[in-house]
Amino acid sequence: MSDTKPKILLLGNIDHSDSESARLTVVSAHKDWESLSSLGELVKAESKDRESFIKDCKDGKYDGVVAAYRTFNSISMTGRFDEELVNALPKSWKYLSHNGAGYDQIDPEPCSKRDPPLFVSNVPTAVDDATADTAIFLMLGALRNYNPAIKALRQGHDPQGKVLGVLGMGGIGRNMSKKAAAFGMTTIYHNRRKLDDEKAGGAKYVSFEDLLKQSDVLSLNLPLSPKTKHIIGVEQLKMMKKSAIVVNTARGAVIDEAALVEALENSTIAGAGLDVFEEEPKIHPGLVKNENVFLLPHMGTWTQETQYKMERWVIDNVKSALEKGKLMSVIPEQESLQ
Ligand SMILES: NC(=O)C1=CN([C@@H]2O[C@H](COP(=O)(O)OP(=O)(O)OC[C@H]3O[C@@H](n4cnc5c(N)ncnc54)[C@H](O)[C@@H]3O)[C@@H](O)[C@H]2O)C=CC1
Ligand SMILES: O=CC(=O)O
């Protein structure tokens, strides 16, 4: 039997160790990462771009990699985890631990079809508070029209008594709904499946069409996939109240951004609070110039505590893969495979 240690690959960077806050709370994702060296040889991916990453895979540079920690920004090195990329990976590579709740940069189908399958995990729940807080902040900012400050503050609206409509009532949607209740809002939601009463927490399940028609604030909290791309487009925006605002902390492409710009310019809806964009880091100029749009540069989870929780989660997935042969939070598409 070979005594070669399995390789554990880092695709991207681990951030949380040196900050003041990390020192104060005595947490360090770097130390957590280094602790994995008892399970395998830690290797950092150094390929220049997608082409050289694929070539390096084919030339054997990553042979022996069993599991990888992957960041959102590592897409600049590898590109999407699509069929071409997945099929170029060494056969030894079985686990991909992605740092993010949304894993739209990874195509589950080729990962599952590959022999052996490439099991993928994401980071659910750890993101809920920080992202829902961001959604609430965007909602208040857009409702109150804080953007043009004093001038428009006179025309601002209160959240009290308003209807929050959540599209995608998962971890973040439910967290936001609880927080919105503290502002005197009621929640309606649409989801692939109706939730049981305890999970719904008083929020009422409605059809997609009723969600659009009845919401004062439409919050998008569903994953981006080929099925949800542009789920909000010209027709859906037309169904909304003229006074409504859209809050998007999910992914830019769940809205047809050009249609949103037009709807805002034509006063089809009143405003938007956006953390995510179709072609990040680019932002549609029609959004930048519109005073009724409250913008953030994709920083839903950007707190010291949440970033650490996420990095730790990704490392725990790698650990679980190597110790137990199973990822801790495999993506739903692969639950029956693992
Ligand atoms: N702005 C940011 O920094 C962050 C953005 N996100 C984004 O938020 C998304 C949601 O995150 P979580 O709440 O953790 O996910 P989750 O998986 O807990 O919830 C997603 C919900 O959407 C529902 N859904 C899926 N397709 C749908 C459809 N076609 N129509 C209606 N509902 C549908 C699912 O049934 C599920 O209830 C992520 O996929 C990610 O893209 C997540 C974290 C931070
Ligand atoms: O956008 C962030 C994520 O965790 O997904």
CSV table of C-alpha atoms and ligand atoms in Angstrom, one decimal:
chain,number,residue,atom,x,y,z
A,1,MET,CA,0.0,0.0,0.0
A,2,SER,CA,1.3,3.5,-0.8
A,3,ASP,CA,2.1,5.7,2.1
A,4,THR,CA,1.8,8.9,0.0
A,5,LYS,CA,-0.3,11.4,1.8
A,6,PRO,CA,-3.4,12.6,0.0
A,7,LYS,CA,-3.2,16.2,-1.2
A,8,ILE,CA,-5.5,18.9,-0.1
A,9,LEU,CA,-5.7,21.8,-2.5
A,10,LEU,CA,-6.3,25.4,-1.8
A,11,LEU,CA,-8.0,27.2,-4.7
A,12,GLY,CA,-7.9,30.9,-3.7
A,13,ASN,CA,-7.0,32.4,-0.4
A,14,ILE,CA,-7.9,32.0,3.3
A,15,ASP,CA,-8.4,35.5,4.8
A,16,HIS,CA,-9.1,35.3,8.4
A,17,SER,CA,-6.2,35.3,10.8
A,18,ASP,CA,-4.4,38.6,11.0
A,19,SER,CA,-7.2,41.0,11.7
A,20,GLU,CA,-7.6,42.7,15.0
A,21,SER,CA,-11.0,41.1,15.5
A,22,ALA,CA,-9.7,37.6,14.7
A,23,ARG,CA,-6.9,38.1,17.2
A,24,LEU,CA,-9.4,39.3,19.9
A,25,THR,CA,-11.7,36.3,19.4
A,26,VAL,CA,-8.7,34.0,19.1
A,27,VAL,CA,-9.9,32.5,15.9
A,28,SER,CA,-7.8,31.8,12.9
A,29,ALA,CA,-8.9,30.1,9.7
A,30,HIS,CA,-5.2,29.9,8.8
A,31,LYS,CA,-4.6,27.7,11.9
A,32,ASP,CA,-7.6,25.7,11.1
A,33,TRP,CA,-6.4,25.1,7.6
A,34,GLU,CA,-2.9,24.2,8.8
A,35,SER,CA,-4.4,21.7,11.2
A,36,LEU,CA,-5.5,19.7,8.1
A,37,SER,CA,-1.9,18.8,7.5
A,38,SER,CA,-2.4,15.9,9.9
A,39,LEU,CA,-4.7,14.5,7.2
A,40,GLY,CA,-2.9,15.3,4.0
A,41,GLU,CA,-0.3,17.4,2.2
A,42,LEU,CA,-1.5,21.0,1.9
A,43,VAL,CA,-0.9,22.4,-1.6
A,44,LYS,CA,-1.8,25.8,-3.0
A,45,ALA,CA,-3.0,26.1,-6.6
A,46,GLU,CA,-0.7,28.4,-8.5
A,47,SER,CA,-1.9,28.1,-12.1
A,48,LYS,CA,-2.0,31.3,-14.1
A,49,ASP,CA,-5.5,31.1,-15.7
A,50,ARG,CA,-8.1,28.5,-16.7
A,51,GLU,CA,-6.1,27.4,-19.7
A,52,SER,CA,-3.0,26.7,-17.7
A,53,PHE,CA,-5.0,25.2,-14.8
A,54,ILE,CA,-6.5,22.6,-17.2
A,55,LYS,CA,-3.1,22.0,-18.8
A,56,ASP,CA,-1.6,21.6,-15.3
A,57,CYS,CA,-4.3,19.1,-14.5
A,58,LYS,CA,-3.6,17.1,-17.6
A,59,ASP,CA,0.2,17.3,-17.0
A,60,GLY,CA,-0.2,15.7,-13.6
A,61,LYS,CA,0.6,18.8,-11.5
A,62,TYR,CA,-2.5,18.2,-9.3
A,63,ASP,CA,-2.3,14.4,-9.3
A,64,GLY,CA,-3.0,13.0,-5.8
A,65,VAL,CA,-5.4,15.9,-4.9
A,66,VAL,CA,-8.3,14.3,-3.0
A,67,ALA,CA,-10.1,17.4,-1.7
A,68,ALA,CA,-10.1,21.1,-2.4
A,69,TYR,CA,-11.1,24.2,-0.6
A,70,ARG,CA,-12.4,26.7,-3.2
A,71,THR,CA,-13.2,30.4,-2.9
A,72,PHE,CA,-15.6,32.5,-4.9
A,73,ASN,CA,-12.7,34.6,-6.3
A,74,SER,CA,-10.8,31.5,-7.5
A,75,ILE,CA,-13.0,31.6,-10.6
A,76,SER,CA,-10.4,34.1,-12.0
A,77,MET,CA,-8.0,31.1,-12.0
A,78,THR,CA,-10.1,28.2,-13.0
A,79,GLY,CA,-13.3,29.6,-14.6
A,80,ARG,CA,-16.5,27.8,-13.9
A,81,PHE,CA,-16.5,24.2,-12.7
A,82,ASP,CA,-18.2,23.1,-15.9
A,83,GLU,CA,-18.0,19.8,-17.8
A,84,GLU,CA,-14.7,20.7,-19.5
A,85,LEU,CA,-13.0,21.5,-16.2
A,86,VAL,CA,-14.5,18.7,-14.2
A,87,ASN,CA,-13.4,16.1,-16.8
A,88,ALA,CA,-9.8,17.5,-16.8
A,89,LEU,CA,-9.4,17.0,-13.0
A,90,PRO,CA,-7.3,14.0,-11.8
A,91,LYS,CA,-9.3,10.9,-10.9
A,92,SER,CA,-8.0,11.2,-7.3
A,93,TRP,CA,-10.0,14.4,-6.8
A,94,LYS,CA,-13.3,13.5,-5.1
A,95,TYR,CA,-14.4,16.5,-3.0
A,96,LEU,CA,-14.8,20.2,-3.6
A,97,SER,CA,-15.6,22.3,-0.6
A,98,HIS,CA,-16.9,25.7,-1.8
A,99,ASN,CA,-16.9,28.8,0.3
A,100,GLY,CA,-20.3,30.3,-0.3
A,101,ALA,CA,-23.9,29.5,0.1
A,102,GLY,CA,-24.5,30.1,-3.6
A,103,TYR,CA,-22.7,27.6,-5.8
A,104,ASP,CA,-23.8,28.8,-9.2
A,105,GLN,CA,-20.1,28.9,-10.3
A,106,ILE,CA,-20.2,25.1,-10.2
A,107,ASP,CA,-22.4,22.9,-12.5
A,108,PRO,CA,-23.7,20.0,-10.4
A,109,GLU,CA,-24.5,17.8,-13.3
A,110,PRO,CA,-21.0,17.1,-14.7
A,111,CYS,CA,-19.8,16.8,-11.1
A,112,SER,CA,-22.3,14.0,-10.4
A,113,LYS,CA,-21.9,12.3,-13.8
A,114,ARG,CA,-18.1,12.0,-13.5
A,115,ASP,CA,-16.7,8.7,-12.6
A,116,PRO,CA,-15.9,8.9,-9.7
A,117,PRO,CA,-18.3,11.7,-8.9
A,118,LEU,CA,-16.9,15.0,-7.6
A,119,PHE,CA,-18.8,15.7,-4.5
A,120,VAL,CA,-19.5,19.4,-3.8
A,121,SER,CA,-20.4,21.2,-0.5
A,122,ASN,CA,-21.5,24.7,0.1
A,123,VAL,CA,-22.0,26.9,3.2
A,124,PRO,CA,-25.6,27.0,4.2
A,125,THR,CA,-26.8,28.6,7.5
A,126,ALA,CA,-23.5,30.3,8.5
A,127,VAL,CA,-24.4,33.1,6.1
A,128,ASP,CA,-28.0,33.6,7.2
A,129,ASP,CA,-27.7,36.4,9.8
A,130,ALA,CA,-25.2,38.6,8.0
A,131,THR,CA,-27.0,38.4,4.6
A,132,ALA,CA,-30.4,38.9,6.1
A,133,ASP,CA,-29.1,41.9,7.9
A,134,THR,CA,-27.8,43.3,4.6
A,135,ALA,CA,-31.1,42.6,3.0
A,136,ILE,CA,-32.9,44.5,5.8
A,137,PHE,CA,-30.4,47.4,5.4
A,138,LEU,CA,-31.1,47.6,1.7
A,139,MET,CA,-34.8,47.3,2.3
A,140,LEU,CA,-34.8,50.2,4.7
A,141,GLY,CA,-32.4,52.3,2.6
A,142,ALA,CA,-34.5,51.8,-0.5
A,143,LEU,CA,-37.9,52.2,1.3
A,144,ARG,CA,-36.8,55.4,3.0
A,145,ASN,CA,-34.9,56.6,-0.1
A,146,TYR,CA,-31.9,57.4,1.9
A,147,ASN,CA,-29.8,57.7,-1.2
A,148,PRO,CA,-30.7,61.2,-2.2
A,149,ALA,CA,-30.6,62.0,1.5
A,150,ILE,CA,-32.3,65.0,2.9
A,151,LYS,CA,-34.2,65.9,-0.3
A,152,ALA,CA,-36.0,62.6,-0.7
A,153,LEU,CA,-36.1,61.7,3.0
A,154,ARG,CA,-39.3,63.9,3.1
A,155,GLN,CA,-40.9,61.4,0.7
A,156,GLY,CA,-39.6,58.3,2.6
A,157,HIS,CA,-41.8,55.4,3.6
A,158,ASP,CA,-41.9,53.4,6.9
A,159,PRO,CA,-41.6,49.6,6.9
A,160,GLN,CA,-44.4,49.3,9.5
A,161,GLY,CA,-47.5,47.6,8.0
A,162,LYS,CA,-45.8,46.8,4.7
A,163,VAL,CA,-45.8,43.4,3.2
A,164,LEU,CA,-42.5,41.7,2.7
A,165,GLY,CA,-42.6,39.1,-0.2
A,166,VAL,CA,-39.8,36.6,0.0
A,167,LEU,CA,-39.0,34.6,-3.2
A,168,GLY,CA,-37.0,31.6,-1.9
A,169,MET,CA,-37.8,31.0,1.7
A,170,GLY,CA,-34.6,29.2,2.7
A,171,GLY,CA,-32.2,30.1,5.4
A,172,ILE,CA,-31.7,33.7,4.5
A,173,GLY,CA,-35.4,34.3,3.5
A,174,ARG,CA,-36.6,33.0,6.8
A,175,ASN,CA,-34.1,34.9,8.8
A,176,MET,CA,-35.1,38.1,7.0
A,177,SER,CA,-38.7,37.4,7.6
A,178,LYS,CA,-38.1,37.2,11.4
A,179,LYS,CA,-36.2,40.4,11.4
A,180,ALA,CA,-38.8,42.2,9.3
A,181,ALA,CA,-41.5,41.2,11.8
A,182,ALA,CA,-39.6,43.3,14.4
A,183,PHE,CA,-40.2,46.3,12.0
A,184,GLY,CA,-44.0,45.6,12.0
A,185,MET,CA,-44.0,43.9,8.6
A,186,THR,CA,-45.9,40.8,7.6
A,187,THR,CA,-44.4,38.2,5.3
A,188,ILE,CA,-45.8,36.3,2.3
A,189,TYR,CA,-43.5,33.9,0.4
A,190,HIS,CA,-43.2,31.8,-2.6
A,191,ASN,CA,-40.9,28.8,-2.7
A,192,ARG,CA,-40.6,25.6,-4.7
A,193,ARG,CA,-42.4,23.8,-1.8
A,194,LYS,CA,-44.7,25.2,0.9
A,195,LEU,CA,-43.0,25.1,4.3
A,196,ASP,CA,-44.5,23.5,7.4
A,197,ASP,CA,-46.0,26.1,9.8
A,198,GLU,CA,-43.1,26.0,12.3
A,199,LYS,CA,-40.6,26.7,9.6
A,200,ALA,CA,-42.8,29.4,7.9
A,201,GLY,CA,-43.0,31.2,11.3
A,202,GLY,CA,-46.3,32.9,10.5
A,203,ALA,CA,-45.4,33.8,6.9
A,204,LYS,CA,-48.1,33.0,4.4
A,205,TYR,CA,-47.5,30.9,1.3
A,206,VAL,CA,-48.8,32.4,-2.0
A,207,SER,CA,-48.4,31.7,-5.7
A,208,PHE,CA,-45.6,33.4,-7.6
A,209,GLU,CA,-48.1,35.8,-9.2
A,210,ASP,CA,-49.7,36.8,-5.9
A,211,LEU,CA,-46.3,37.4,-4.5
A,212,LEU,CA,-45.5,39.8,-7.2
A,213,LYS,CA,-48.9,41.5,-6.9
A,214,GLN,CA,-49.1,41.8,-3.2
A,215,SER,CA,-45.5,42.6,-2.0
A,216,ASP,CA,-44.5,46.1,-1.0
A,217,VAL,CA,-40.9,44.8,-0.7
A,218,LEU,CA,-40.0,41.9,-2.9
A,219,SER,CA,-36.8,40.2,-1.6
A,220,LEU,CA,-35.0,37.7,-3.8
A,221,ASN,CA,-33.5,34.9,-1.7
A,222,LEU,CA,-33.3,32.0,-4.2
A,223,PRO,CA,-30.3,30.4,-5.8
A,224,LEU,CA,-29.2,31.2,-9.3
A,225,SER,CA,-29.6,28.3,-11.7
A,226,PRO,CA,-30.6,27.9,-15.3
A,227,LYS,CA,-34.2,27.6,-14.0
A,228,THR,CA,-34.1,30.9,-11.9
A,229,LYS,CA,-32.1,33.0,-14.3
A,230,HIS,CA,-34.2,36.2,-15.1
A,231,ILE,CA,-37.1,34.8,-13.0
A,232,ILE,CA,-37.8,38.5,-12.5
A,233,GLY,CA,-38.1,40.2,-16.0
A,234,VAL,CA,-40.3,42.7,-17.8
A,235,GLU,CA,-43.6,40.8,-17.2
A,236,GLN,CA,-43.0,40.1,-13.5
A,237,LEU,CA,-42.0,43.8,-12.9
A,238,LYS,CA,-45.2,44.9,-14.6
A,239,MET,CA,-47.2,42.8,-12.1
A,240,MET,CA,-45.7,44.6,-9.1
A,241,LYS,CA,-47.2,47.6,-7.3
A,242,LYS,CA,-45.9,50.9,-8.5
A,243,SER,CA,-44.9,51.7,-5.0
A,244,ALA,CA,-42.9,48.4,-4.5
A,245,ILE,CA,-39.2,48.0,-4.1
A,246,VAL,CA,-37.0,45.0,-5.1
A,247,VAL,CA,-34.3,43.8,-2.7
A,248,ASN,CA,-31.7,41.5,-4.2
A,249,THR,CA,-29.0,39.8,-2.1
A,250,ALA,CA,-29.2,36.5,-4.1
A,251,ARG,CA,-27.4,36.7,-7.4
A,252,GLY,CA,-27.7,39.5,-10.0
A,253,ALA,CA,-28.9,37.3,-12.8
A,254,VAL,CA,-32.1,36.2,-11.1
A,255,ILE,CA,-33.3,39.6,-12.3
A,256,ASP,CA,-33.1,40.7,-15.9
A,257,GLU,CA,-31.0,43.8,-15.0
A,258,ALA,CA,-31.8,45.7,-18.2
A,259,ALA,CA,-35.5,45.2,-17.5
A,260,LEU,CA,-35.0,46.4,-13.9
A,261,VAL,CA,-33.3,49.6,-15.1
A,262,GLU,CA,-36.2,50.2,-17.5
A,263,ALA,CA,-38.8,49.5,-14.8
A,264,LEU,CA,-37.1,52.0,-12.5
A,265,GLU,CA,-36.8,54.6,-15.2
A,266,ASN,CA,-40.5,54.2,-16.1
A,267,SER,CA,-41.6,54.2,-12.5
A,268,THR,CA,-43.1,50.7,-13.0
A,269,ILE,CA,-41.7,50.1,-9.5
A,270,ALA,CA,-40.4,52.6,-7.0
A,271,GLY,CA,-36.9,51.5,-6.1
A,272,ALA,CA,-34.4,48.8,-5.5
A,273,GLY,CA,-31.8,47.8,-2.9
A,274,LEU,CA,-29.1,45.7,-4.5
A,275,ASP,CA,-26.1,43.8,-3.2
A,276,VAL,CA,-25.5,41.6,-6.3
A,277,PHE,CA,-25.3,42.3,-10.1
A,278,GLU,CA,-25.5,40.4,-13.3
A,279,GLU,CA,-21.9,41.0,-14.3
A,280,GLU,CA,-20.0,41.7,-11.1
A,281,PRO,CA,-17.9,43.7,-10.5
A,282,LYS,CA,-19.6,45.7,-13.3
A,283,ILE,CA,-22.8,47.5,-12.4
A,284,HIS,CA,-25.3,48.6,-15.0
A,285,PRO,CA,-24.8,52.4,-15.5
A,286,GLY,CA,-28.6,52.7,-15.4
A,287,LEU,CA,-28.5,51.5,-11.8
A,288,VAL,CA,-25.6,53.7,-10.7
A,289,LYS,CA,-27.2,56.8,-12.0
A,290,ASN,CA,-30.7,56.1,-10.6
A,291,GLU,CA,-31.2,57.9,-7.2
A,292,ASN,CA,-33.9,55.4,-6.2
A,293,VAL,CA,-31.4,52.5,-6.2
A,294,PHE,CA,-29.6,51.7,-3.0
A,295,LEU,CA,-26.3,49.9,-3.9
A,296,LEU,CA,-23.8,47.7,-2.1
A,297,PRO,CA,-20.8,45.9,-3.7
A,298,HIS,CA,-21.7,42.3,-2.9
A,299,MET,CA,-20.9,42.3,0.8
A,300,GLY,CA,-23.8,40.3,2.3
A,301,THR,CA,-21.5,38.1,4.4
A,302,TRP,CA,-18.8,40.6,4.9
A,303,THR,CA,-18.4,40.6,8.6
A,304,GLN,CA,-15.3,39.2,10.5
A,305,GLU,CA,-17.5,36.7,12.4
A,306,THR,CA,-19.4,35.4,9.3
A,307,GLN,CA,-16.3,35.2,7.1
A,308,TYR,CA,-14.6,33.2,9.8
A,309,LYS,CA,-17.6,31.0,10.3
A,310,MET,CA,-17.7,30.3,6.5
A,311,GLU,CA,-14.0,29.5,6.2
A,312,ARG,CA,-14.2,27.2,9.2
A,313,TRP,CA,-17.3,25.5,7.6
A,314,VAL,CA,-15.3,24.9,4.4
A,315,ILE,CA,-12.4,23.4,6.3
A,316,ASP,CA,-14.7,21.2,8.3
A,317,ASN,CA,-16.1,19.9,5.1
A,318,VAL,CA,-12.6,19.0,3.9
A,319,LYS,CA,-11.9,17.3,7.3
A,320,SER,CA,-15.1,15.3,7.1
A,321,ALA,CA,-14.4,14.2,3.5
A,322,LEU,CA,-10.9,13.0,4.5
A,323,GLU,CA,-11.9,11.4,7.8
A,324,LYS,CA,-15.3,10.0,7.0
A,325,GLY,CA,-15.4,9.9,3.2
A,326,LYS,CA,-18.4,12.2,3.3
A,327,LEU,CA,-18.9,16.0,3.0
A,328,MET,CA,-20.7,17.6,5.9
A,329,SER,CA,-23.0,19.8,3.8
A,330,VAL,CA,-23.1,18.2,0.3
A,331,ILE,CA,-25.2,20.2,-2.1
A,332,PRO,CA,-28.9,19.1,-2.4
A,333,GLU,CA,-28.4,17.9,-6.0
A,334,GLN,CA,-26.0,15.2,-4.7
A,335,GLU,CA,-27.7,14.3,-1.4
A,336,SER,CA,-28.8,10.9,-2.8
A,337,LEU,CA,-25.4,10.2,-4.4
A,338,GLN,CA,-23.1,10.6,-1.3
B,1,LIG,N1,-25.3,38.6,-1.1
B,1,LIG,C1,-24.5,37.7,-0.5
B,1,LIG,O1,-23.4,38.0,0.0
B,1,LIG,C2,-25.0,36.3,-0.3
B,1,LIG,C3,-25.8,35.8,-1.3
B,1,LIG,N2,-26.4,34.5,-1.1
B,1,LIG,C4,-27.3,34.0,-2.2
B,1,LIG,O2,-28.5,33.8,-1.5
B,1,LIG,C5,-29.0,32.5,-2.0
B,1,LIG,C6,-29.9,31.9,-1.0
B,1,LIG,O3,-29.2,31.5,0.1
B,1,LIG,P1,-29.8,30.6,1.2
B,1,LIG,O4,-31.0,31.2,1.9
B,1,LIG,O5,-28.6,30.2,2.1
B,1,LIG,O6,-30.2,29.3,0.4
B,1,LIG,P2,-31.3,28.2,0.8
B,1,LIG,O7,-30.9,27.0,-0.1
B,1,LIG,O8,-31.4,28.0,2.3
B,1,LIG,O9,-32.7,28.8,0.3
B,1,LIG,C7,-33.0,28.9,-1.0
B,1,LIG,C8,-34.5,28.8,-1.2
B,1,LIG,O10,-34.9,29.1,-2.5
B,1,LIG,C9,-35.9,28.1,-2.9
B,1,LIG,N3,-36.0,28.1,-4.4
B,1,LIG,C10,-35.2,27.5,-5.2
B,1,LIG,N4,-35.6,27.7,-6.5
B,1,LIG,C11,-36.8,28.4,-6.4
B,1,LIG,C12,-37.7,28.8,-7.3
B,1,LIG,N5,-37.5,28.6,-8.7
B,1,LIG,N6,-38.8,29.5,-6.9
B,1,LIG,C13,-38.9,29.7,-5.6
B,1,LIG,N7,-38.1,29.3,-4.6
B,1,LIG,C14,-37.0,28.6,-5.0
B,1,LIG,C15,-35.5,26.8,-2.2
B,1,LIG,O11,-36.5,25.9,-2.1
B,1,LIG,C16,-35.0,27.3,-0.9
B,1,LIG,O12,-36.1,27.3,0.1
B,1,LIG,C17,-27.8,31.7,-2.3
B,1,LIG,O13,-28.0,30.7,-3.3
B,1,LIG,C18,-26.8,32.8,-2.8
B,1,LIG,O14,-26.9,32.9,-4.2
B,1,LIG,C19,-26.1,33.8,0.0
B,1,LIG,C20,-25.2,34.2,0.9
B,1,LIG,C21,-24.6,35.6,0.9
B,2,LIG,O1,-22.5,35.4,-2.1
B,2,LIG,C1,-22.1,34.8,-1.2
B,2,LIG,C2,-22.5,33.4,-0.9
B,2,LIG,O2,-22.2,32.9,0.1
B,2,LIG,O3,-23.2,32.8,-1.8
